[in-house]
XYZ file of N, CA, C and O in Angstrom:
860
model
N 0.854 -1.192 0.000
C 0.000 0.000 0.000
C 0.885 1.235 0.000
O 1.775 1.371 0.839
N 0.670 2.117 -0.944
C 1.455 3.339 -1.019
C 0.537 4.553 -0.921
O -0.653 4.479 -1.221
N 1.120 5.676 -0.510
C 0.356 6.910 -0.390
C 0.026 7.465 -1.776
O 0.762 7.245 -2.731
N -1.064 8.186 -1.857
C -1.491 8.792 -3.117
C -0.809 10.150 -3.252
O -1.379 11.198 -2.925
N 0.443 10.145 -3.720
C 1.236 11.362 -3.859
C 1.673 11.523 -5.303
O 2.069 10.554 -5.954
N 1.608 12.749 -5.802
C 2.189 13.022 -7.116
C 3.714 13.008 -6.986
O 4.251 13.132 -5.877
N 4.436 12.884 -8.093
C 5.901 12.960 -8.004
C 6.392 14.233 -7.325
O 7.321 14.195 -6.511
N 5.766 15.378 -7.648
C 6.186 16.631 -7.014
C 5.919 16.610 -5.514
O 6.741 17.105 -4.718
N 4.784 16.070 -5.120
C 4.467 15.986 -3.691
C 5.441 15.066 -2.970
O 5.889 15.364 -1.853
N 5.782 13.954 -3.596
C 6.723 13.021 -2.976
C 8.074 13.691 -2.760
O 8.682 13.591 -1.686
N 8.552 14.399 -3.787
C 9.861 15.035 -3.698
C 9.882 16.174 -2.687
O 10.895 16.402 -2.016
N 8.786 16.910 -2.586
C 8.784 18.102 -1.732
C 8.337 17.833 -0.306
O 8.470 18.711 0.559
N 7.830 16.640 -0.026
C 7.348 16.363 1.335
C 8.064 15.186 1.985
O 7.628 14.713 3.036
N 9.131 14.720 1.376
C 9.950 13.698 2.038
C 10.886 14.433 2.993
O 11.930 14.941 2.598
N 10.491 14.520 4.224
C 11.145 15.339 5.222
C 12.049 14.508 6.122
O 11.963 13.276 6.172
N 12.923 15.198 6.842
C 13.695 14.569 7.910
C 12.756 14.405 9.101
O 12.361 15.382 9.734
N 12.382 13.180 9.391
C 11.373 12.915 10.417
C 12.074 12.476 11.702
O 12.767 11.457 11.724
N 11.858 13.238 12.744
C 12.451 12.916 14.049
C 11.378 12.754 15.123
O 11.344 11.753 15.824
N 10.499 13.751 15.233
C 9.506 13.752 16.309
C 8.246 12.982 15.941
O 7.453 12.644 16.817
N 8.057 12.703 14.660
C 6.826 12.032 14.241
C 7.083 10.592 13.795
O 6.325 10.033 13.006
N 8.122 9.987 14.323
C 8.335 8.559 14.096
C 7.446 7.776 15.059
O 7.416 8.050 16.260
N 6.719 6.806 14.532
C 5.872 5.965 15.370
C 6.747 4.878 15.990
O 7.171 3.941 15.304
N 7.011 5.011 17.262
C 7.938 4.114 17.949
C 7.263 2.849 18.469
O 7.901 2.033 19.126
N 5.988 2.684 18.148
C 5.231 1.542 18.676
C 4.984 0.458 17.639
O 4.547 -0.639 17.995
N 5.240 0.745 16.365
C 4.909 -0.209 15.298
C 6.175 -0.762 14.654
O 7.030 0.010 14.197
N 6.324 -2.067 14.595
C 7.448 -2.626 13.842
C 7.271 -2.370 12.348
O 6.146 -2.213 11.856
N 8.379 -2.327 11.638
C 8.342 -2.121 10.187
C 8.489 -3.481 9.507
O 9.500 -4.160 9.708
N 7.509 -3.905 8.721
C 7.598 -5.216 8.074
C 8.829 -5.323 7.176
O 9.179 -4.386 6.452
N 9.459 -6.474 7.232
C 10.650 -6.718 6.428
C 10.391 -6.512 4.944
O 11.223 -5.942 4.229
N 9.210 -6.913 4.474
C 8.936 -6.813 3.039
C 8.900 -5.362 2.565
O 9.276 -5.074 1.425
N 8.461 -4.450 3.429
C 8.455 -3.039 3.044
C 9.886 -2.523 2.878
O 10.189 -1.769 1.948
N 10.746 -2.897 3.795
C 12.146 -2.476 3.703
C 12.790 -3.068 2.452
O 13.547 -2.392 1.741
N 12.487 -4.314 2.167
C 13.045 -4.948 0.971
C 12.568 -4.244 -0.295
O 13.342 -4.066 -1.243
N 11.291 -3.839 -0.324
C 10.789 -3.090 -1.478
C 11.554 -1.781 -1.654
O 11.901 -1.392 -2.784
N 11.823 -1.103 -0.556
C 12.554 0.171 -0.620
C 13.976 -0.046 -1.129
O 14.491 0.763 -1.912
N 14.613 -1.123 -0.695
C 15.969 -1.420 -1.173
C 15.947 -1.771 -2.655
O 16.820 -1.345 -3.424
N 14.941 -2.527 -3.086
C 14.837 -2.868 -4.508
C 14.746 -1.612 -5.367
O 15.324 -1.541 -6.462
N 14.026 -0.607 -4.884
C 13.921 0.653 -5.619
C 15.212 1.457 -5.491
O 15.646 2.112 -6.449
N 15.831 1.402 -4.332
C 17.073 2.161 -4.112
C 18.157 1.757 -5.100
O 18.881 2.607 -5.629
N 18.265 0.485 -5.363
C 19.367 0.028 -6.217
C 19.064 0.193 -7.705
O 19.839 -0.273 -8.549
N 17.960 0.852 -8.017
C 17.738 1.289 -9.391
C 18.392 2.640 -9.650
O 18.394 3.139 -10.779
N 18.951 3.255 -8.629
C 19.594 4.564 -8.776
C 20.858 4.425 -9.628
O 21.452 3.346 -9.720
N 21.294 5.523 -10.234
C 22.553 5.483 -10.988
C 23.738 5.270 -10.058
O 23.706 5.661 -8.892
N 24.769 4.667 -10.586
C 25.968 4.388 -9.806
C 27.174 4.495 -10.734
O 27.108 4.092 -11.903
N 28.270 5.040 -10.229
C 29.447 5.268 -11.054
C 29.959 4.020 -11.745
O 30.248 3.015 -11.094
N 30.070 4.088 -13.066
C 30.571 2.981 -13.894
C 29.820 1.669 -13.649
O 30.343 0.584 -13.858
N 28.591 1.788 -13.176
C 27.742 0.619 -12.906
C 28.410 -0.369 -11.950
O 28.178 -1.571 -12.008
N 29.223 0.143 -11.030
C 29.947 -0.741 -10.112
C 29.051 -1.300 -9.008
O 29.366 -2.333 -8.416
N 27.960 -0.608 -8.694
C 26.984 -1.117 -7.717
C 27.657 -1.537 -6.411
O 27.434 -2.628 -5.902
N 28.410 -0.640 -5.855
C 29.157 -0.935 -4.628
C 28.350 -0.685 -3.359
O 28.885 -0.700 -2.264
N 27.073 -0.451 -3.494
C 26.249 -0.111 -2.338
C 25.902 -1.317 -1.478
O 25.852 -2.461 -1.934
N 25.665 -1.043 -0.210
C 25.206 -2.054 0.745
C 24.245 -1.376 1.720
O 24.403 -0.189 2.042
N 23.249 -2.125 2.191
C 22.300 -1.619 3.181
C 22.238 -2.614 4.339
O 21.816 -3.753 4.154
N 22.684 -2.193 5.502
C 22.586 -3.032 6.695
C 21.390 -2.549 7.499
O 21.337 -1.386 7.916
N 20.424 -3.438 7.693
C 19.193 -3.090 8.401
C 19.192 -3.804 9.751
O 19.423 -5.015 9.825
N 18.933 -3.036 10.800
C 18.962 -3.576 12.157
C 17.566 -3.490 12.749
O 17.021 -2.389 12.911
N 16.979 -4.643 13.072
C 15.654 -4.678 13.690
C 15.629 -5.537 14.956
O 14.728 -5.377 15.783
N 16.574 -6.443 15.106
C 16.602 -7.331 16.271
C 16.860 -6.511 17.529
O 17.711 -5.618 17.535
N 16.132 -6.805 18.611
C 16.099 -5.936 19.791
C 17.481 -5.712 20.403
O 17.876 -4.568 20.672
N 18.225 -6.752 20.645
C 19.531 -6.597 21.288
C 20.505 -5.836 20.396
O 21.259 -4.966 20.864
N 20.478 -6.131 19.114
C 21.354 -5.419 18.183
C 20.951 -3.944 18.076
O 21.813 -3.059 17.994
N 19.655 -3.662 18.109
C 19.202 -2.266 18.081
C 19.703 -1.510 19.307
O 20.095 -0.342 19.205
N 19.695 -2.157 20.459
C 20.194 -1.503 21.670
C 21.672 -1.176 21.543
O 22.124 -0.083 21.932
N 22.438 -2.104 20.998
C 23.877 -1.871 20.835
C 24.137 -0.733 19.854
O 25.002 0.129 20.087
N 23.378 -0.709 18.761
C 23.555 0.338 17.753
C 23.079 1.689 18.294
O 23.722 2.724 18.070
N 21.974 1.700 19.027
C 21.474 2.943 19.621
C 22.477 3.514 20.617
O 22.653 4.741 20.695
N 23.143 2.651 21.348
C 24.155 3.114 22.302
C 25.305 3.815 21.580
O 25.789 4.865 22.032
N 25.724 3.269 20.452
C 26.784 3.912 19.667
C 26.307 5.264 19.162
O 27.048 6.256 19.189
N 25.077 5.326 18.684
C 24.505 6.597 18.216
C 24.605 7.661 19.304
O 25.059 8.788 19.059
N 24.185 7.316 20.513
C 24.175 8.299 21.607
C 25.580 8.732 21.997
O 25.821 9.912 22.283
N 26.511 7.799 22.004
C 27.881 8.151 22.379
C 28.587 8.931 21.278
O 29.502 9.717 21.552
N 28.161 8.739 20.029
C 28.805 9.429 18.911
C 28.324 10.870 18.778
O 29.091 11.736 18.333
N 27.079 11.155 19.165
C 26.513 12.488 18.963
C 27.382 13.609 19.520
O 27.681 14.574 18.808
N 27.813 13.542 20.784
C 28.606 14.664 21.308
C 30.016 14.733 20.737
O 30.720 15.731 20.964
N 30.439 13.709 20.008
C 31.786 13.693 19.437
C 31.840 14.359 18.068
O 32.927 14.659 17.568
N 30.675 14.574 17.466
C 30.635 15.155 16.123
C 31.001 16.641 16.181
O 30.563 17.363 17.072
N 31.824 17.069 15.244
C 32.242 18.468 15.214
C 31.774 19.148 13.934
O 31.022 20.116 13.970
N 32.204 18.671 12.790
C 31.821 19.297 11.533
C 32.626 20.550 11.272
O 33.410 21.011 12.110
N 32.413 21.124 10.104
C 33.130 22.340 9.745
C 32.515 23.544 10.452
O 31.317 23.582 10.702
N 33.334 24.532 10.784
C 32.799 25.734 11.436
C 31.755 26.416 10.556
O 31.861 26.410 9.328
N 30.758 27.003 11.191
C 29.723 27.710 10.452
C 30.240 29.059 9.965
O 30.947 29.763 10.691
N 29.877 29.426 8.741
C 30.195 30.751 8.223
C 29.041 31.698 8.545
O 27.956 31.264 8.959
N 29.259 32.976 8.331
C 28.182 33.944 8.540
C 26.997 33.646 7.632
O 25.836 33.791 8.032
N 27.303 33.233 6.400
C 26.211 32.908 5.473
C 25.447 31.680 5.940
O 24.233 31.590 5.776
N 26.165 30.690 6.497
C 25.484 29.513 7.051
C 24.476 29.927 8.108
O 23.311 29.499 8.094
N 24.931 30.748 9.037
C 24.075 31.164 10.148
C 22.863 31.930 9.632
O 21.730 31.727 10.082
N 23.085 32.817 8.648
C 21.966 33.584 8.107
C 20.947 32.672 7.442
O 19.734 32.802 7.650
N 21.448 31.715 6.645
C 20.524 30.818 5.949
C 19.785 29.912 6.929
O 18.594 29.631 6.764
N 20.502 29.446 7.948
C 19.875 28.567 8.937
C 18.725 29.253 9.658
O 17.769 28.607 10.080
N 18.821 30.566 9.792
C 17.827 31.316 10.543
C 16.987 32.234 9.650
O 16.342 33.160 10.148
N 17.027 31.970 8.347
C 16.257 32.798 7.411
C 14.781 32.773 7.768
O 14.084 33.787 7.690
N 14.289 31.596 8.138
C 12.918 31.459 8.603
C 12.955 31.277 10.118
O 13.505 30.283 10.602
N 12.438 32.217 10.881
C 12.554 32.191 12.343
C 12.088 30.866 12.945
O 11.042 30.323 12.579
N 12.902 30.358 13.837
C 12.538 29.146 14.549
C 12.924 27.855 13.871
O 12.809 26.784 14.469
N 13.385 27.915 12.619
C 13.665 26.683 11.889
C 14.807 25.901 12.527
O 14.714 24.682 12.698
N 15.893 26.583 12.886
C 17.022 25.889 13.492
C 16.652 25.340 14.863
O 17.033 24.224 15.228
N 15.885 26.123 15.622
C 15.439 25.656 16.937
C 14.617 24.380 16.815
O 14.760 23.449 17.605
N 13.764 24.302 15.786
C 12.948 23.109 15.588
C 13.811 21.904 15.224
O 13.538 20.778 15.674
N 14.854 22.132 14.430
C 15.745 21.031 14.061
C 16.413 20.451 15.303
O 16.445 19.223 15.508
N 16.948 21.309 16.146
C 17.648 20.824 17.331
C 16.687 20.227 18.355
O 17.044 19.280 19.066
N 15.480 20.751 18.422
C 14.475 20.154 19.293
C 14.139 18.746 18.814
O 14.002 17.813 19.620
N 14.045 18.585 17.494
C 13.793 17.264 16.940
C 14.942 16.309 17.197
O 14.727 15.123 17.478
N 16.177 16.817 17.107
C 17.332 15.973 17.371
C 17.356 15.505 18.824
O 17.660 14.337 19.104
N 17.025 16.406 19.737
C 16.974 16.013 21.154
C 15.912 14.943 21.372
O 16.143 13.969 22.112
N 14.766 15.111 20.739
C 13.706 14.105 20.868
C 14.166 12.762 20.321
O 13.920 11.713 20.940
N 14.828 12.792 19.167
C 15.313 11.544 18.578
C 16.328 10.873 19.491
O 16.269 9.653 19.710
N 17.252 11.651 20.041
C 18.261 11.084 20.933
C 17.614 10.459 22.171
O 18.006 9.371 22.619
N 16.598 11.135 22.700
C 15.931 10.616 23.895
C 15.187 9.316 23.626
O 14.937 8.534 24.559
N 14.827 9.087 22.362
C 14.007 7.921 22.034
C 14.671 6.968 21.047
O 14.003 6.059 20.538
N 15.948 7.150 20.800
C 16.609 6.353 19.757
C 16.510 4.858 20.038
O 16.398 4.047 19.112
N 16.495 4.480 21.303
C 16.424 3.057 21.655
C 15.067 2.446 21.324
O 14.909 1.224 21.318
N 14.073 3.296 21.041
C 12.726 2.816 20.734
C 12.449 2.740 19.239
O 11.407 2.216 18.827
N 13.339 3.261 18.422
C 13.132 3.242 16.968
C 13.136 1.787 16.490
O 14.062 1.029 16.815
N 12.150 1.369 15.711
C 12.030 -0.048 15.360
C 13.043 -0.570 14.351
O 13.253 -1.781 14.255
N 13.654 0.330 13.573
C 14.617 -0.146 12.574
C 15.656 0.933 12.311
O 15.355 2.126 12.322
N 16.870 0.485 12.091
C 17.948 1.372 11.650
C 18.441 0.876 10.298
O 18.586 -0.331 10.081
N 18.709 1.809 9.407
C 19.272 1.478 8.099
C 20.619 2.168 8.009
O 20.709 3.388 8.137
N 21.676 1.379 7.816
C 23.021 1.935 7.710
C 23.549 1.615 6.315
O 23.970 0.485 6.030
N 23.468 2.588 5.391
C 23.983 2.354 4.038
C 25.508 2.454 4.021
O 26.101 3.234 4.766
N 26.118 1.656 3.180
C 27.561 1.696 3.029
C 27.956 1.597 1.571
O 27.143 1.213 0.720
N 29.201 1.959 1.301
C 29.715 1.875 -0.067
C 31.131 1.310 -0.015
O 31.931 1.680 0.850
N 31.410 0.398 -0.904
C 32.744 -0.203 -0.945
C 33.779 0.842 -1.358
O 33.566 1.586 -2.320
N 34.885 0.878 -0.634
C 35.950 1.822 -0.926
C 35.926 2.985 0.044
O 34.876 3.581 0.277
N 37.071 3.285 0.639
C 37.155 4.386 1.590
C 37.746 5.610 0.895
O 38.536 5.476 -0.043
N 37.375 6.801 1.378
C 37.782 8.025 0.687
C 38.680 8.935 1.519
O 38.935 10.063 1.117
N 39.142 8.450 2.693
C 40.029 9.297 3.487
C 41.244 9.722 2.658
O 41.915 8.896 2.047
N 41.487 11.042 2.647
C 42.645 11.621 1.951
C 42.611 11.375 0.448
O 43.619 11.546 -0.246
N 41.474 10.972 -0.085
C 41.350 10.758 -1.530
C 41.118 12.096 -2.225
O 40.563 13.026 -1.637
N 41.528 12.236 -3.480
C 41.243 13.470 -4.225
C 39.745 13.654 -4.420
O 38.964 12.699 -4.335
N 39.363 14.891 -4.705
C 37.940 15.223 -4.830
C 37.246 14.347 -5.865
O 36.102 13.919 -5.669
N 37.918 14.065 -6.974
C 37.284 13.262 -8.028
C 36.912 11.877 -7.508
O 35.836 11.340 -7.835
N 37.784 11.283 -6.692
C 37.499 9.954 -6.138
C 36.367 10.047 -5.124
O 35.459 9.208 -5.093
N 36.408 11.084 -4.284
C 35.336 11.257 -3.300
C 33.988 11.460 -3.985
O 32.978 10.864 -3.587
N 33.980 12.293 -5.031
C 32.727 12.549 -5.746
C 32.165 11.267 -6.345
O 30.950 11.030 -6.318
N 33.049 10.429 -6.892
C 32.585 9.178 -7.475
C 32.001 8.240 -6.441
O 30.969 7.590 -6.675
N 32.646 8.169 -5.270
C 32.155 7.276 -4.215
C 30.822 7.747 -3.658
O 29.850 6.986 -3.579
N 30.753 9.019 -3.280
C 29.517 9.538 -2.702
C 28.409 9.621 -3.740
O 27.226 9.410 -3.419
N 28.773 9.896 -4.989
C 27.777 9.931 -6.046
C 27.214 8.566 -6.375
O 26.213 8.449 -7.082
N 27.860 7.518 -5.858
C 27.382 6.159 -6.103
C 26.571 5.605 -4.936
O 26.066 4.484 -5.029
N 26.458 6.357 -3.839
C 25.638 5.882 -2.722
C 24.515 6.857 -2.385
O 23.403 6.451 -2.060
N 24.774 8.171 -2.514
C 23.750 9.148 -2.144
C 22.463 9.022 -2.971
O 21.360 9.056 -2.399
N 22.531 8.881 -4.309
C 21.277 8.722 -5.052
C 20.484 7.495 -4.604
O 19.254 7.539 -4.533
N 21.174 6.416 -4.289
C 20.487 5.203 -3.859
C 19.811 5.405 -2.507
O 18.669 4.966 -2.294
N 20.496 6.091 -1.597
C 19.899 6.314 -0.276
C 18.704 7.251 -0.382
O 17.671 7.045 0.269
N 18.812 8.290 -1.200
C 17.678 9.184 -1.373
C 16.495 8.441 -1.992
O 15.340 8.644 -1.604
N 16.764 7.563 -2.945
C 15.686 6.748 -3.520
C 15.045 5.881 -2.438
O 13.816 5.702 -2.420
N 15.865 5.328 -1.549
C 15.324 4.544 -0.436
C 14.395 5.404 0.413
O 13.296 4.979 0.796
N 14.813 6.634 0.702
C 14.020 7.514 1.555
C 12.719 7.930 0.876
O 11.674 8.036 1.521
N 12.777 8.153 -0.423
C 11.564 8.463 -1.173
C 10.613 7.266 -1.177
O 9.395 7.423 -0.993
N 11.154 6.085 -1.396
C 10.320 4.882 -1.400
C 9.696 4.658 -0.029
O 8.535 4.238 0.085
N 10.451 4.948 1.017
C 9.920 4.816 2.375
C 8.765 5.781 2.601
O 7.709 5.408 3.131
N 8.946 7.023 2.197
C 7.886 8.032 2.349
C 6.618 7.594 1.630
O 5.510 7.723 2.159
N 6.768 7.054 0.431
C 5.604 6.615 -0.343
C 4.854 5.487 0.356
O 3.667 5.271 0.072
N 5.508 4.795 1.277
C 4.900 3.680 1.996
C 4.509 4.052 3.421
O 4.257 3.173 4.245
N 4.487 5.348 3.703
C 4.083 5.795 5.033
C 5.163 5.687 6.080
O 4.876 5.737 7.281
N 6.409 5.542 5.631
C 7.540 5.424 6.550
C 8.311 6.732 6.603
O 8.382 7.469 5.618
N 8.904 7.003 7.749
C 9.707 8.203 7.916
C 11.171 7.871 8.093
O 11.526 6.823 8.653
N 12.019 8.756 7.616
C 13.470 8.575 7.729
C 14.106 9.918 8.069
O 13.501 10.972 7.901
N 15.339 9.858 8.524
C 16.139 11.065 8.677
C 17.596 10.673 8.468
O 18.088 9.730 9.075
N 18.239 11.382 7.554
C 19.656 11.145 7.301
C 20.451 11.741 8.458
O 20.332 12.929 8.760
N 21.230 10.937 9.154
C 22.157 11.451 10.152
C 23.543 10.926 9.826
O 23.700 9.911 9.126
N 24.539 11.621 10.338
C 25.930 11.162 10.186
C 26.488 10.776 11.540
O 27.681 10.879 11.792
N 25.622 10.310 12.417
C 26.029 9.956 13.775
C 27.058 8.834 13.798
O 27.791 8.681 14.774
N 27.105 8.045 12.732
C 28.072 6.941 12.716
C 29.506 7.433 12.596
O 30.454 6.709 12.927
N 29.688 8.667 12.119
C 31.019 9.155 11.778
C 32.070 9.006 12.855
O 33.104 8.349 12.646
N 31.883 9.614 14.037
C 32.943 9.560 15.045
C 33.259 8.147 15.545
O 34.386 7.888 15.977
N 32.282 7.260 15.509
C 32.487 5.896 16.002
C 32.219 4.875 14.897
O 31.746 3.768 15.162
N 32.563 5.241 13.678
C 32.265 4.364 12.543
C 32.937 3.005 12.685
O 32.327 1.963 12.401
N 34.183 2.992 13.105
C 34.884 1.712 13.218
C 34.191 0.797 14.238
O 34.047 -0.407 14.015
N 33.757 1.374 15.357
C 33.062 0.578 16.380
C 31.728 0.062 15.849
O 31.362 -1.101 16.075
N 30.998 0.929 15.146
C 29.722 0.495 14.573
C 29.938 -0.608 13.549
O 29.190 -1.591 13.512
N 30.956 -0.453 12.724
C 31.255 -1.486 11.727
C 31.533 -2.831 12.407
O 31.080 -3.881 11.940
N 32.248 -2.788 13.522
C 32.556 -4.033 14.241
C 31.290 -4.685 14.769
O 31.100 -5.903 14.646
N 30.402 -3.880 15.358
C 29.148 -4.420 15.892
C 28.306 -5.035 14.778
O 27.654 -6.066 14.964
N 28.337 -4.406 13.604
C 27.528 -4.887 12.477
C 28.218 -5.975 11.664
O 27.599 -6.560 10.770
N 29.497 -6.217 11.930
C 30.236 -7.191 11.138
C 30.633 -6.683 9.772
O 30.907 -7.464 8.855
N 30.688 -5.363 9.619
C 31.061 -4.748 8.341
C 32.589 -4.660 8.258
O 33.235 -4.208 9.213
N 33.209 -5.061 7.143
C 34.667 -4.949 7.001
C 35.083 -3.483 6.843
O 35.030 -2.933 5.737
N 35.502 -2.852 7.925
C 35.754 -1.415 7.961
C 36.756 -0.973 6.906
O 36.588 0.086 6.286
N 37.798 -1.732 6.678
C 38.830 -1.327 5.735
C 38.349 -1.353 4.291
O 38.972 -0.762 3.416
N 37.238 -2.024 4.043
C 36.740 -2.175 2.684
C 35.457 -1.397 2.404
O 35.182 -1.058 1.248
N 34.680 -1.127 3.450
C 33.361 -0.513 3.272
C 33.242 0.712 4.163
O 33.525 0.650 5.355
N 32.808 1.834 3.584
C 32.598 3.075 4.313
C 31.115 3.208 4.652
O 30.254 3.136 3.765
N 30.818 3.366 5.930
C 29.435 3.565 6.350
C 29.052 5.008 6.073
O 29.651 5.942 6.608
N 28.049 5.217 5.239
C 27.745 6.545 4.711
C 26.781 7.332 5.577
O 26.789 8.568 5.548
N 25.916 6.644 6.332
C 24.890 7.352 7.095
C 24.316 6.420 8.148
O 24.595 5.218 8.169
N 23.510 7.019 9.017
C 22.796 6.278 10.062
C 21.349 6.769 10.003
O 21.063 7.908 10.358
N 20.447 5.923 9.524
C 19.086 6.357 9.217
C 18.062 5.621 10.082
O 17.827 4.422 9.893
N 17.444 6.303 11.050
C 16.305 5.713 11.761
C 15.130 5.553 10.792
O 14.908 6.397 9.918
N 14.378 4.472 10.974
C 13.266 4.162 10.079
C 12.065 3.704 10.893
O 12.197 2.825 11.752
N 10.908 4.304 10.637
C 9.680 3.906 11.330
C 8.489 4.409 10.532
O 8.624 5.283 9.666
N 7.329 3.852 10.823
C 6.112 4.460 10.297
C 6.006 5.868 10.872
O 6.553 6.165 11.936
N 5.325 6.744 10.158
C 5.156 8.104 10.652
C 3.821 8.256 11.369
O 2.876 7.511 11.112
N 3.791 9.208 12.288
C 2.539 9.577 12.952
C 1.846 10.578 12.035
O 2.224 11.747 11.951
N 0.870 10.111 11.297
C 0.258 10.920 10.251
C 1.147 10.936 9.026
O 2.330 10.594 9.079
N 0.578 11.325 7.914
C 1.340 11.363 6.655
C 1.277 12.726 5.985
O 1.712 12.892 4.854
N 0.768 13.722 6.708
C 0.503 15.035 6.127
C 1.713 15.967 6.235
O 1.670 17.014 6.859
N 2.787 15.591 5.601
C 3.987 16.420 5.626
C 3.919 17.479 4.527
O 3.311 17.266 3.478
N 4.557 18.603 4.790
C 4.491 19.738 3.865
C 5.894 20.132 3.407
O 6.879 19.794 4.074
N 5.995 20.858 2.309
C 7.308 21.375 1.901
C 7.903 22.264 2.993
O 7.180 22.944 3.722
N 9.223 22.239 3.095
C 9.908 23.045 4.108
C 10.157 24.453 3.587
O 10.366 24.644 2.387
N 10.137 25.451 4.458
C 10.532 26.798 4.037
C 12.021 26.824 3.723
O 12.833 26.277 4.479
N 12.380 27.424 2.622
C 13.779 27.476 2.196
C 14.154 28.911 1.828
O 13.286 29.768 1.662
N 15.437 29.147 1.673
C 15.874 30.452 1.207
C 15.414 30.638 -0.237
O 15.139 29.656 -0.935
N 15.310 31.876 -0.724
C 14.782 32.100 -2.071
C 15.606 31.436 -3.161
O 16.826 31.275 -3.037
N 14.929 31.026 -4.211
C 15.590 30.411 -5.363
C 16.725 31.274 -5.899
O 17.769 30.766 -6.330
N 16.525 32.592 -5.877
C 17.525 33.499 -6.436
C 18.879 33.380 -5.752
O 19.904 33.750 -6.333
N 18.917 32.860 -4.540
C 20.184 32.721 -3.824
C 20.938 31.450 -4.193
O 22.106 31.297 -3.846
N 20.274 30.529 -4.867
C 20.931 29.257 -5.160
C 21.003 28.928 -6.651
O 21.770 28.032 -7.046
N 20.244 29.623 -7.454
C 20.227 29.327 -8.896
C 21.133 30.290 -9.638
O 21.022 31.505 -9.485
N 22.039 29.728 -10.430
C 22.990 30.541 -11.203
C 22.858 30.168 -12.684
O 22.873 28.985 -13.030
N 22.729 31.174 -13.535
C 22.634 30.945 -14.981
C 23.945 31.314 -15.657
O 24.392 32.451 -15.567
N 24.548 30.348 -16.305
C 25.773 30.548 -17.106
C 27.004 30.879 -16.268
O 28.113 30.474 -16.601
N 26.866 31.702 -15.245
C 27.980 32.064 -14.374
C 27.475 32.118 -12.946
O 26.300 32.236 -12.688
N 28.415 32.103 -11.993
C 28.068 32.189 -10.563
C 27.367 33.506 -10.284
O 27.798 34.552 -10.703
């Protein structure tokens, strides 16, 4: 059963869902498999198909993975924010506050999320030139976004997080992933959503991001 959404509605309402994840309903395996089947129809560099999806639903394994998520959160740093970053983040009043409120809610309830999806791609990119990094990420990001779109169409919510980053090696060990060969690209909570009435997000004006012929 899929939601009655037009392509434009699907693309514009597939949101990062944190506070509206239904933590009481398990996600059927067949739904996740359908989403993966659609995900791997995405384009991939040189048709190498190096993608992998590790799905965690077993209770004890979910607890172990949730523990890593919580311990990794305060270790994340990221690049320093620029003045333009701060302005864009706060272009619509309250938007950043809502994001962080949602993150706190997710952290408080991460152990209750019924499924985690950890996408990976063969080949590591540490210290690799930009061309190699672009090829690797360009071969996993379209597939993961397709997975998230397919999930939304089935009444499921997702949120892309990079919580695996600081403790990626530990997470790989818990999951049995060969760390030296496979890079874990994201950490995605997955659950049915509470309601399906998601709306497009407020964004900065098109004129700030669209460039014709030159920057």
